[in-house]
Structure formats: C-alpha cells, structure tokens
Amino acid sequence: MPRSFIALILAVLLAPTVVAQGSPALPASFDLKAVDEYLAAEVKAKGFVGLSVAVMRDGQIVFAKGYGRRSIEKNLPVEPDTSFAVGSITKQFTCACVFLLAEQGKLSIDDPVAKYYPHLTRAKDITIRDLMNHTSGYPDYYPLDFLDRRMLKPIAFDTMLKDYAGGKLDFDPGSRFSYSNTGYIILGGIVEKASGEPFGTFLTKNILGPQRLTHSRYGSAKELPGAATGYTAFALGDPEPAPPEADGWIDAAGGLWASASDLLKWDLALTTGKVMPPPYFKGMTTPRVLTTGKVSNYACGLSVSTVDGDIVLQHTGGVSGFVSGNSFIPRAKTGLVVLSNTEHVSATKLRGDLFRLLLKDVQAKDAAPVPKVAGVGPKEAVLSVLKQMADGTVDRTQLGEEFSVYLTDDRVKAGGARLKALGEPEKVDVGTAHERGGMAVVDVTLTYKATKVRASLYRTPDGKIQQLLFYGE
C-alpha cells in the first residue's frame, strides 16, 4: 500500500550493512541460532511490538518464530503461526486470480478495461496487464503513510472508481511505472465480473484452500485465532492500536491476512507450478517493457530483480499498523518473510540484512570449493613478499614458474621502491577467498597513511604464488 514500495525494494536488496550505535551485530553467516539471537536483540533494541520471521531453504521451512507481542493490551506473544495484515503482498494473490481466470478462458490479460468498466477514463486504452504492471496512469488513492480522514469512513466500490479512475490520468497508459493501488481495486472488480463470485470467495476457493494456507484469510481476521493487533506511534511516542482502513479502501489491493509460514508455502507453490501452468507463471513474472523502451522491474504483483545472477521475486506491504516483506529465490526454493505489527519502526534494514545473508549463503553453496593452500595465510604471504620487494629481491622458490618470469628483477626493484615509500601498512584486510582455475584467489587490502593498495593473490594448493599484483585505491 503506502511506504514507498520501490524505495523499500531497492533498500532491501542494495542498502549497505551499517551497524548503528546500540544495535546488535549482524551474524557473519546465516546460522539459524545466531539469526534467532540477532532477531530477539533487534526487537528489544528497536522497540518492535511484535515480529514474525520465517525462512525456507530448499523447499522446507527451517525456521519460523515470533518475537514480542501480538497484543499489548492482552499481553499475548507473537507465535510462529500468528497472522498479520500483509498489505500489498495481497497484490500477487490478486494477479494469480487474474491468471487463473485467463487459464480458464474467462478473460485475457490484454482485455481492455472497457470490457468491464467502460465508463472509466481511457478504458479502451488501458488493459488488465496495465493494471497489474502499475502502468495504467490511474492516480493512486493511498500514497501516504498514515490514515487520512477519507479512509476512516467506508467507501463504495463505484465511488472509489469514480473518484480515482474517472478523472485525469497521471500519464499516458504504458509509458511509465507509477505504483497505484487504484488499479488493483479495479482488478478485484474484474475478477468478480469474470468469475461470477465475490473476490474473497474466488481467492479462497482457488488459492487459499487448495494450497492449505490455513492461517490466511481475506478481508477480516475475525476467523483467525490469535491474529495480531496493529500498532502505531507518533514522534517516538508509546505504541497505540492503529485504526484499520474502513471497508472498501484496501480490498484486492491489500486486504489479505497471513502468517509468515503461509507466505513461504505460497511462494513455493507459485514458483513450482502448483498454482498455474508455467506459461502463465512466466507471464506473471515478466517485467514490463514500457512504450519508451525502458524496462520496469515490476511484473504482476511482484518486483523481479536479478541479484548476483539469481532471480529474486519480492514485494513489501504496509497497511495501518502493519508492515511486511516477502522475498523468494525460485531457483533455490529459498525465501524470507518478515511481518511486523509495528508501523512506526522500520524493518527495512533488518529484512535487507537478513536477506543478503541468506542469498550469500545460497550462492556460496553453488561456488566451487576454495582449494586448501599449504603454508602461511594470505595476509602473511602478501606481507612477506612485500618486505622482500622492499629489500630489492624475492625468494623465487615461493613463486609459480610463469609469475617468476613475469616478476623480473627490474619490476621487483622499481615496484618495491614505490611500495616501500608508502611506509608500513596501518591495517591489512583479507577478503573472502574463492576458487579460480584450481587456485585460491583472495584480495588483500593494505591501508597506508595516505592511500590504500589492493593486492590480488592467487595460490595453488602447494602454496606457490601464481599471481600477486598490486593496484591503487
């Protein structure tokens, strides 16, 4: 819903890991015990009312735990299956309903909106695909991060369409991406017209029920035992129950309640063909090419990114009192869901840090094993050669044949003199080793008073240096 969707997606994937004063240290790897301790400390340090986190690895849920309270007033804890309002994560479910109807031959995703709502602005020029891709141009009715006076009162569906899809467009259809909840309200109505059923009924019969998402409901949490209460606060004040959006305001754009584990089950089902056949899933996850030629990273209810070679499907959500995040790596059947009932405390950094750790762990298992190298470690090896070069000669028995030929006496003397002039390094940092060509490869950063030098070290298992090159900062 609100909370700057694109900014959040980019933050989750790209934000640097910075430890703020007083924050618990992020684990060095995705060790579940360490992650559990980190989350517990984060909840306490940041003031989350409640948090629910679930992790899937290789198609199995390996971690599901609640932290803090789902209700302050009743002093009830967040449990592994506590349900939260997940806001705009609903959108991928809405799009799945549309694709299921397309599979059944009841609509086409390239149908014009005019087929269903001919009175809407430029309804002949805007398609169902445009609504799903956020490229329709219809203004967003919910761009703010707080509930304004409009949303405290119920709104009729027809009034919503008249007020937000019956006036001037923000841009020419298909020419831009601009996040619009309005389009998803219209999609909910199209699902109802094409299916002949209320949206919630179609969703439950075709997705929530068949996929056994037993802790998920659309529209209301009344039938969900132990659902969380959403909280808000202003200017560092104490948390207080957040009033929900009135009827008609979020619906197919953000009306789903779910547990963290249910969302991971959904991710797995969606990406493994259990929800729809592959051609329809491909259509749902193909980013939009705009009329300008630019490619949006948003497909249908999902952000689609490539991170270090892996496709990542992701979406965040935010409705009154709740924030959520769902990230999944289809290739590895691995994902992370973080749900919070604390809208006034950002979970963006926490989600981003944990997801990067998870992705790093996944990709490390794909990498070729780093050969074990005999002799000293990379830091000691680099400093030893550095000292030898500073003295004007090197022990060539420690070098591979080709590197020994390359490292002529003239290079040793000239390079050694330049490096010696920098003084002694004040700090030496060793990077993460990886394999290349049967060698252990690692970068060692030398920090001097006036500059930094990167040493690129390649060694074979026998300990011989096959490459040691120095680069400026």
XYZ file of C-alpha atoms in Angstrom:
473
model
C 0.000 0.000 0.000
C 1.935 3.149 1.077
C 5.529 3.262 2.391
C 7.258 3.961 -0.932
C 7.266 0.498 -2.445
C 10.149 0.989 -4.902
C 12.349 2.659 -2.304
C 11.752 -0.253 0.044
C 12.541 -2.881 -2.593
C 15.808 -1.171 -3.501
C 16.688 -0.735 0.143
C 16.150 -4.409 0.873
C 18.429 -5.521 -1.953
C 21.020 -2.779 -2.171
C 21.341 -0.937 1.132
C 24.767 -1.302 2.736
C 25.038 -3.055 6.054
C 25.793 -0.420 8.680
C 25.637 -1.183 12.378
C 24.112 1.717 14.267
C 25.235 2.550 17.768
C 23.442 0.274 20.210
C 22.308 -2.148 17.507
C 23.061 -5.864 17.828
C 25.726 -7.151 15.471
C 24.517 -8.936 12.355
C 25.661 -12.589 12.238
C 28.566 -13.359 9.928
C 26.564 -16.085 8.186
C 23.003 -17.359 8.027
C 23.357 -19.590 11.061
C 19.844 -20.066 12.443
C 20.870 -19.923 16.100
C 22.775 -16.695 15.515
C 19.894 -15.274 13.457
C 17.453 -16.097 16.260
C 19.624 -14.285 18.809
C 20.031 -11.321 16.460
C 16.269 -11.010 15.902
C 15.494 -11.179 19.607
C 18.041 -8.440 20.266
C 16.720 -6.296 17.377
C 13.144 -6.464 18.644
C 14.294 -5.266 22.044
C 16.716 -2.631 20.757
C 14.438 -1.112 18.106
C 11.162 -1.285 20.009
C 9.129 -3.548 17.753
C 5.835 -4.510 19.363
C 5.923 -7.839 17.562
C 7.756 -9.578 14.754
C 7.258 -12.853 12.914
C 10.045 -14.344 10.787
C 10.070 -17.486 8.664
C 12.801 -18.946 6.456
C 12.547 -21.589 3.739
C 15.587 -23.487 2.447
C 15.420 -25.964 -0.431
C 11.628 -26.053 -0.240
C 11.436 -26.711 3.513
C 10.548 -24.238 6.256
C 13.580 -24.415 8.514
C 12.756 -21.501 10.800
C 9.520 -19.924 11.991
C 9.405 -17.878 15.153
C 7.578 -14.983 16.745
C 9.095 -12.225 18.861
C 7.485 -9.646 21.105
C 3.721 -9.273 21.477
C 0.817 -9.630 19.105
C -1.300 -7.689 21.611
C -0.032 -5.204 24.172
C -3.383 -4.892 25.920
C -3.761 -8.637 26.450
C -0.010 -9.238 26.817
C -0.130 -12.035 24.222
C 3.047 -13.219 22.462
C 3.664 -13.470 18.736
C 3.660 -17.169 17.896
C 5.035 -18.916 14.773
C 1.567 -19.045 13.162
C 0.335 -15.610 14.207
C -1.421 -13.935 11.278
C -0.672 -10.339 10.272
C -2.234 -7.958 7.781
C 0.228 -8.216 4.896
C -0.906 -5.215 2.860
C 0.346 -5.085 -0.699
C 1.667 -8.642 -0.670
C -2.022 -9.229 -1.471
C -1.319 -7.953 -4.985
C 0.487 -11.122 -6.093
C -2.551 -13.143 -4.987
C -4.823 -10.805 -6.933
C -2.701 -11.233 -10.051
C -2.707 -15.007 -9.588
C -6.519 -14.901 -9.565
C -6.423 -12.994 -12.855
C -4.062 -15.527 -14.459
C -6.181 -18.432 -13.218
C -9.199 -16.866 -14.917
C -7.121 -16.405 -18.062
C -6.206 -20.106 -17.914
C -9.912 -20.923 -17.619
C -10.631 -18.821 -20.707
C -12.805 -16.346 -18.783
C -10.658 -13.309 -19.583
C -7.471 -12.222 -21.314
C -4.836 -10.182 -19.543
C -4.824 -7.939 -22.611
C -8.546 -7.249 -22.357
C -9.231 -3.502 -22.257
C -10.685 -2.208 -19.024
C -13.601 -1.001 -21.140
C -14.818 -4.599 -21.432
C -15.661 -4.478 -17.724
C -15.868 -0.785 -16.800
C -16.423 1.253 -19.973
C -17.107 4.483 -18.075
C -13.571 4.759 -16.624
C -11.066 7.212 -18.076
C -9.484 5.900 -21.292
C -10.856 2.477 -20.513
C -10.382 1.389 -24.148
C -6.655 2.199 -23.980
C -5.856 0.600 -20.620
C -5.579 -3.174 -20.277
C -5.731 -5.623 -17.402
C -1.976 -6.037 -17.871
C -1.531 -2.283 -17.349
C -3.409 -2.502 -14.055
C -1.208 -5.389 -12.864
C 2.002 -3.655 -14.006
C 1.122 -0.261 -12.439
C 1.334 1.344 -15.889
C -2.299 2.429 -16.277
C -1.880 6.061 -15.279
C -4.755 5.913 -12.784
C -3.840 8.036 -9.727
C -3.034 6.167 -6.511
C -5.602 6.791 -3.795
C -3.258 5.675 -0.983
C 0.169 7.317 -1.427
C 0.631 8.446 2.191
C 1.976 6.567 5.208
C -0.851 7.471 7.556
C -4.623 7.109 7.543
C -6.236 10.355 6.440
C -9.861 11.280 7.109
C -11.169 9.700 3.900
C -10.081 6.216 4.893
C -11.731 6.312 8.289
C -15.113 6.110 6.541
C -16.323 3.263 4.308
C -16.260 3.830 0.575
C -18.428 2.104 -2.028
C -16.697 0.355 -4.917
C -18.406 2.506 -7.535
C -17.452 5.658 -5.650
C -13.834 4.522 -5.492
C -13.782 4.004 -9.263
C -15.498 7.316 -9.987
C -13.219 9.316 -7.689
C -9.869 7.748 -8.649
C -10.327 6.202 -12.120
C -12.848 8.598 -13.586
C -10.723 11.718 -13.811
C -7.444 12.799 -15.358
C -4.675 10.211 -15.730
C -1.234 10.827 -14.286
C 0.429 9.799 -17.577
C -0.223 8.117 -20.906
C -1.007 4.389 -20.403
C 2.036 2.140 -20.724
C 4.554 4.974 -20.735
C 5.544 4.957 -17.071
C 5.547 2.846 -13.932
C 3.789 4.514 -11.015
C 2.574 2.438 -8.099
C -1.206 2.621 -7.973
C -3.467 0.795 -5.552
C -6.377 2.086 -7.624
C -5.563 -0.354 -10.404
C -5.755 -3.289 -8.021
C -9.180 -2.264 -6.709
C -10.309 -2.367 -10.345
C -8.676 -5.801 -10.757
C -10.675 -7.112 -7.819
C -13.847 -5.977 -9.560
C -12.767 -7.608 -12.835
C -12.131 -10.913 -11.032
C -15.661 -10.736 -9.647
C -17.215 -9.987 -13.044
C -15.247 -12.710 -14.849
C -15.752 -15.384 -12.188
C -19.269 -14.521 -11.084
C -18.146 -14.706 -7.447
C -17.043 -12.257 -4.739
C -13.282 -11.718 -4.922
C -12.673 -13.226 -1.485
C -14.665 -16.330 -2.382
C -12.719 -16.882 -5.616
C -9.399 -16.342 -3.823
C -10.261 -18.777 -1.046
C -11.667 -21.482 -3.357
C -8.835 -21.333 -5.872
C -5.748 -20.438 -3.844
C -6.010 -20.253 -0.054
C -7.931 -23.526 0.245
C -6.117 -25.679 -2.343
C -2.699 -24.531 -1.090
C -3.715 -25.195 2.527
C -2.877 -21.708 3.709
C -4.709 -22.351 6.952
C -3.571 -19.187 8.705
C -4.606 -16.870 5.880
C -7.878 -15.038 5.313
C -9.039 -12.276 3.018
C -10.753 -9.172 4.298
C -11.021 -9.894 8.010
C -9.048 -11.574 10.765
C -12.180 -12.478 12.757
C -11.881 -16.164 11.885
C -8.150 -16.257 12.575
C -7.429 -17.180 16.192
C -4.533 -15.212 17.577
C -4.244 -12.609 14.796
C -2.003 -9.666 15.640
C -3.173 -6.186 16.504
C -1.524 -3.400 14.525
C 0.193 -0.529 16.333
C 1.312 2.974 15.527
C 3.031 5.839 17.344
C 3.848 9.441 16.626
C 7.208 11.165 17.187
C 8.721 8.438 19.393
C 5.574 8.107 21.486
C 4.249 4.918 23.019
C 2.586 2.441 20.641
C -1.184 2.554 20.441
C -3.646 0.414 18.451
C -3.804 1.634 14.851
C -7.276 2.176 13.401
C -7.787 -0.034 10.339
C -8.758 1.263 6.927
C -12.549 1.382 6.632
C -14.426 -1.007 4.346
C -13.721 -0.626 0.649
C -10.329 1.028 0.926
C -7.850 -1.840 0.561
C -9.650 -4.991 -0.657
C -7.839 -6.633 -3.618
C -5.005 -4.110 -3.257
C -4.100 -5.069 0.311
C -6.806 -6.957 2.215
C -5.044 -10.255 2.960
C -4.073 -11.609 6.384
C -1.433 -14.365 6.524
C 1.228 -15.981 8.665
C 4.889 -15.856 7.665
C 4.972 -19.607 7.009
C 1.844 -19.456 4.853
C 3.510 -16.863 2.623
C 6.517 -19.126 2.121
C 4.219 -22.038 1.270
C 2.572 -19.747 -1.255
C 5.939 -18.726 -2.735
C 6.909 -22.357 -3.205
C 3.559 -23.326 -4.730
C 3.578 -20.359 -7.107
C 7.142 -20.930 -8.337
C 6.874 -24.713 -8.740
C 3.770 -24.840 -10.918
C 1.236 -25.785 -8.256
C -0.836 -22.636 -8.741
C -0.775 -22.170 -12.509
C 0.947 -23.725 -15.557
C 4.434 -22.408 -16.473
C 3.345 -20.161 -19.373
C 1.019 -18.235 -17.088
C 3.619 -18.025 -14.327
C 6.088 -16.670 -16.884
C 3.562 -14.022 -17.856
C 3.041 -13.105 -14.218
C 6.774 -12.690 -13.574
C 7.896 -10.957 -16.779
C 8.906 -7.317 -16.153
C 7.088 -4.723 -18.237
C 8.671 -3.038 -21.250
C 7.278 0.493 -21.330
C 6.339 2.343 -24.505
C 9.506 4.405 -24.008
C 11.644 1.260 -24.295
C 12.578 1.369 -20.634
C 12.071 -1.849 -18.638
C 10.274 -1.687 -15.304
C 11.439 -4.185 -12.686
C 7.804 -4.758 -11.748
C 5.839 -7.593 -13.293
C 2.394 -8.566 -11.962
C 2.141 -8.097 -8.204
C 5.852 -8.846 -7.899
C 9.126 -6.993 -8.169
C 11.542 -9.034 -10.284
C 15.263 -8.418 -9.779
C 18.488 -10.210 -10.633
C 20.938 -10.159 -7.744
C 24.364 -11.710 -8.333
C 22.855 -13.906 -11.045
C 19.826 -15.069 -9.073
C 16.273 -14.013 -9.895
C 14.551 -12.662 -6.792
C 10.793 -12.233 -6.518
C 9.841 -9.735 -3.884
C 7.143 -7.476 -2.507
C 6.623 -5.377 0.579
C 3.372 -4.355 2.206
C 2.050 -1.753 4.565
C -1.421 -1.057 5.915
C -2.443 0.729 9.061
C -0.473 -0.787 11.950
C 1.446 -3.368 9.898
C 4.482 -3.702 7.614
C 5.607 -6.819 5.782
C 8.177 -8.203 3.372
C 8.283 -11.357 1.257
C 11.422 -12.283 -0.725
C 11.954 -15.542 -2.618
C 14.698 -17.108 -4.748
C 12.862 -19.526 -7.060
C 15.934 -21.428 -8.253
C 16.922 -22.360 -4.734
C 13.368 -22.707 -3.371
C 14.555 -20.394 -0.632
C 12.922 -17.349 0.912
C 12.496 -14.987 3.830
C 9.302 -13.455 5.220
C 9.297 -10.761 7.906
C 5.991 -9.498 9.322
C 5.580 -6.740 11.896
C 2.646 -5.194 13.750
C 4.650 -2.016 14.360
C 4.245 0.509 11.561
C 6.287 3.200 13.317
C 9.536 1.162 13.493
C 11.209 0.398 10.185
C 12.006 -3.239 9.438
C 13.627 -2.388 6.090
C 17.234 -2.682 7.228
C 16.565 -5.828 9.234
C 14.899 -7.508 6.239
C 17.610 -6.375 3.871
C 20.476 -7.525 6.083
C 18.931 -10.947 6.666
C 18.035 -11.464 3.021
C 21.553 -10.601 1.847
C 22.924 -13.111 4.360
C 20.500 -15.741 3.099
C 21.325 -15.060 -0.549
C 25.050 -15.147 0.193
C 24.595 -18.499 1.918
C 22.632 -19.884 -1.035
C 25.195 -18.734 -3.559
C 28.145 -19.954 -1.505
C 26.839 -23.494 -1.866
C 26.948 -23.109 -5.656
C 30.525 -21.910 -5.770
C 33.439 -24.244 -6.400
C 35.217 -25.134 -3.145
C 38.233 -22.986 -2.376
C 41.404 -25.127 -2.533
C 43.265 -25.556 0.725
C 46.627 -23.871 0.437
C 49.742 -25.166 2.222
C 51.839 -22.784 4.282
C 51.003 -19.367 5.679
C 47.752 -17.470 5.324
C 47.112 -14.842 2.625
C 47.917 -11.886 4.882
C 51.280 -13.341 5.888
C 52.062 -14.315 2.283
C 51.446 -10.806 0.968
C 53.388 -9.081 3.758
C 56.307 -11.468 3.265
C 56.602 -10.714 -0.456
C 56.081 -7.009 0.238
C 59.058 -6.999 2.601
C 61.196 -8.915 0.132
C 60.359 -6.459 -2.653
C 61.184 -3.542 -0.372
C 64.612 -5.161 0.141
C 65.033 -5.454 -3.643
C 64.847 -9.230 -4.061
C 62.377 -12.095 -3.717
C 62.573 -15.784 -2.889
C 61.618 -17.272 -6.247
C 61.095 -20.760 -4.816
C 57.771 -19.476 -3.448
C 56.605 -18.346 -6.901
C 54.956 -20.249 -9.725
C 57.028 -20.548 -12.885
C 55.116 -18.038 -15.031
C 54.797 -15.456 -12.271
C 58.517 -15.776 -11.557
C 59.258 -14.993 -15.215
C 56.798 -12.069 -15.158
C 58.248 -10.673 -11.921
C 61.574 -9.532 -13.352
C 64.315 -8.103 -11.168
C 63.576 -4.663 -12.600
C 59.913 -4.977 -11.607
C 60.892 -6.121 -8.125
C 63.238 -3.170 -7.555
C 61.031 -0.466 -9.079
C 57.786 -1.745 -7.574
C 59.420 -2.452 -4.233
C 60.752 1.101 -4.032
C 57.319 2.599 -4.745
C 55.603 0.407 -2.158
C 58.370 0.992 0.406
C 57.858 4.759 0.045
C 54.336 4.368 1.381
C 55.670 3.270 4.773
C 54.321 0.416 6.812
C 50.666 -0.521 6.291
C 48.496 0.583 9.203
C 45.858 -2.046 8.507
C 45.578 -5.242 6.485
C 42.166 -6.626 5.489
C 41.719 -10.045 3.888
C 38.717 -10.524 1.612
C 36.660 -13.663 1.037
C 38.556 -16.339 -0.877
C 37.145 -18.011 -3.973
C 38.290 -20.589 -6.498
C 39.530 -19.902 -9.996
C 41.412 -22.288 -12.195
C 42.133 -24.624 -9.286
C 43.680 -21.770 -7.286
C 42.644 -19.967 -4.099
C 42.034 -16.331 -5.001
C 41.759 -13.552 -2.461
C 42.120 -9.772 -2.344
C 44.158 -8.282 0.479
C 43.692 -4.551 1.143
C 46.664 -2.654 2.581
C 45.753 0.628 4.252
C 48.595 3.140 4.434
C 48.593 6.591 5.960
C 47.980 8.316 2.630
C 46.340 5.661 0.469
C 45.117 2.100 0.044
C 46.606 -0.656 -2.095
C 44.788 -3.829 -3.187
C 46.872 -6.964 -3.575
C 45.402 -9.664 -5.831
C 46.775 -13.018 -4.631
C 46.430 -16.330 -6.498
C 47.936 -19.502 -4.948
C 47.894 -23.175 -5.857
C 47.404 -25.879 -3.190
C 51.172 -26.362 -2.884
C 51.368 -22.806 -1.526
C 53.128 -21.309 -4.520
C 52.153 -17.798 -5.547
C 50.918 -17.794 -9.130
C 49.975 -14.118 -9.076
C 50.499 -11.182 -6.751
C 49.592 -7.886 -8.363
C 49.194 -4.514 -6.673
C 46.563 -1.930 -7.593
C 45.925 1.606 -6.418
C 42.814 2.582 -4.452
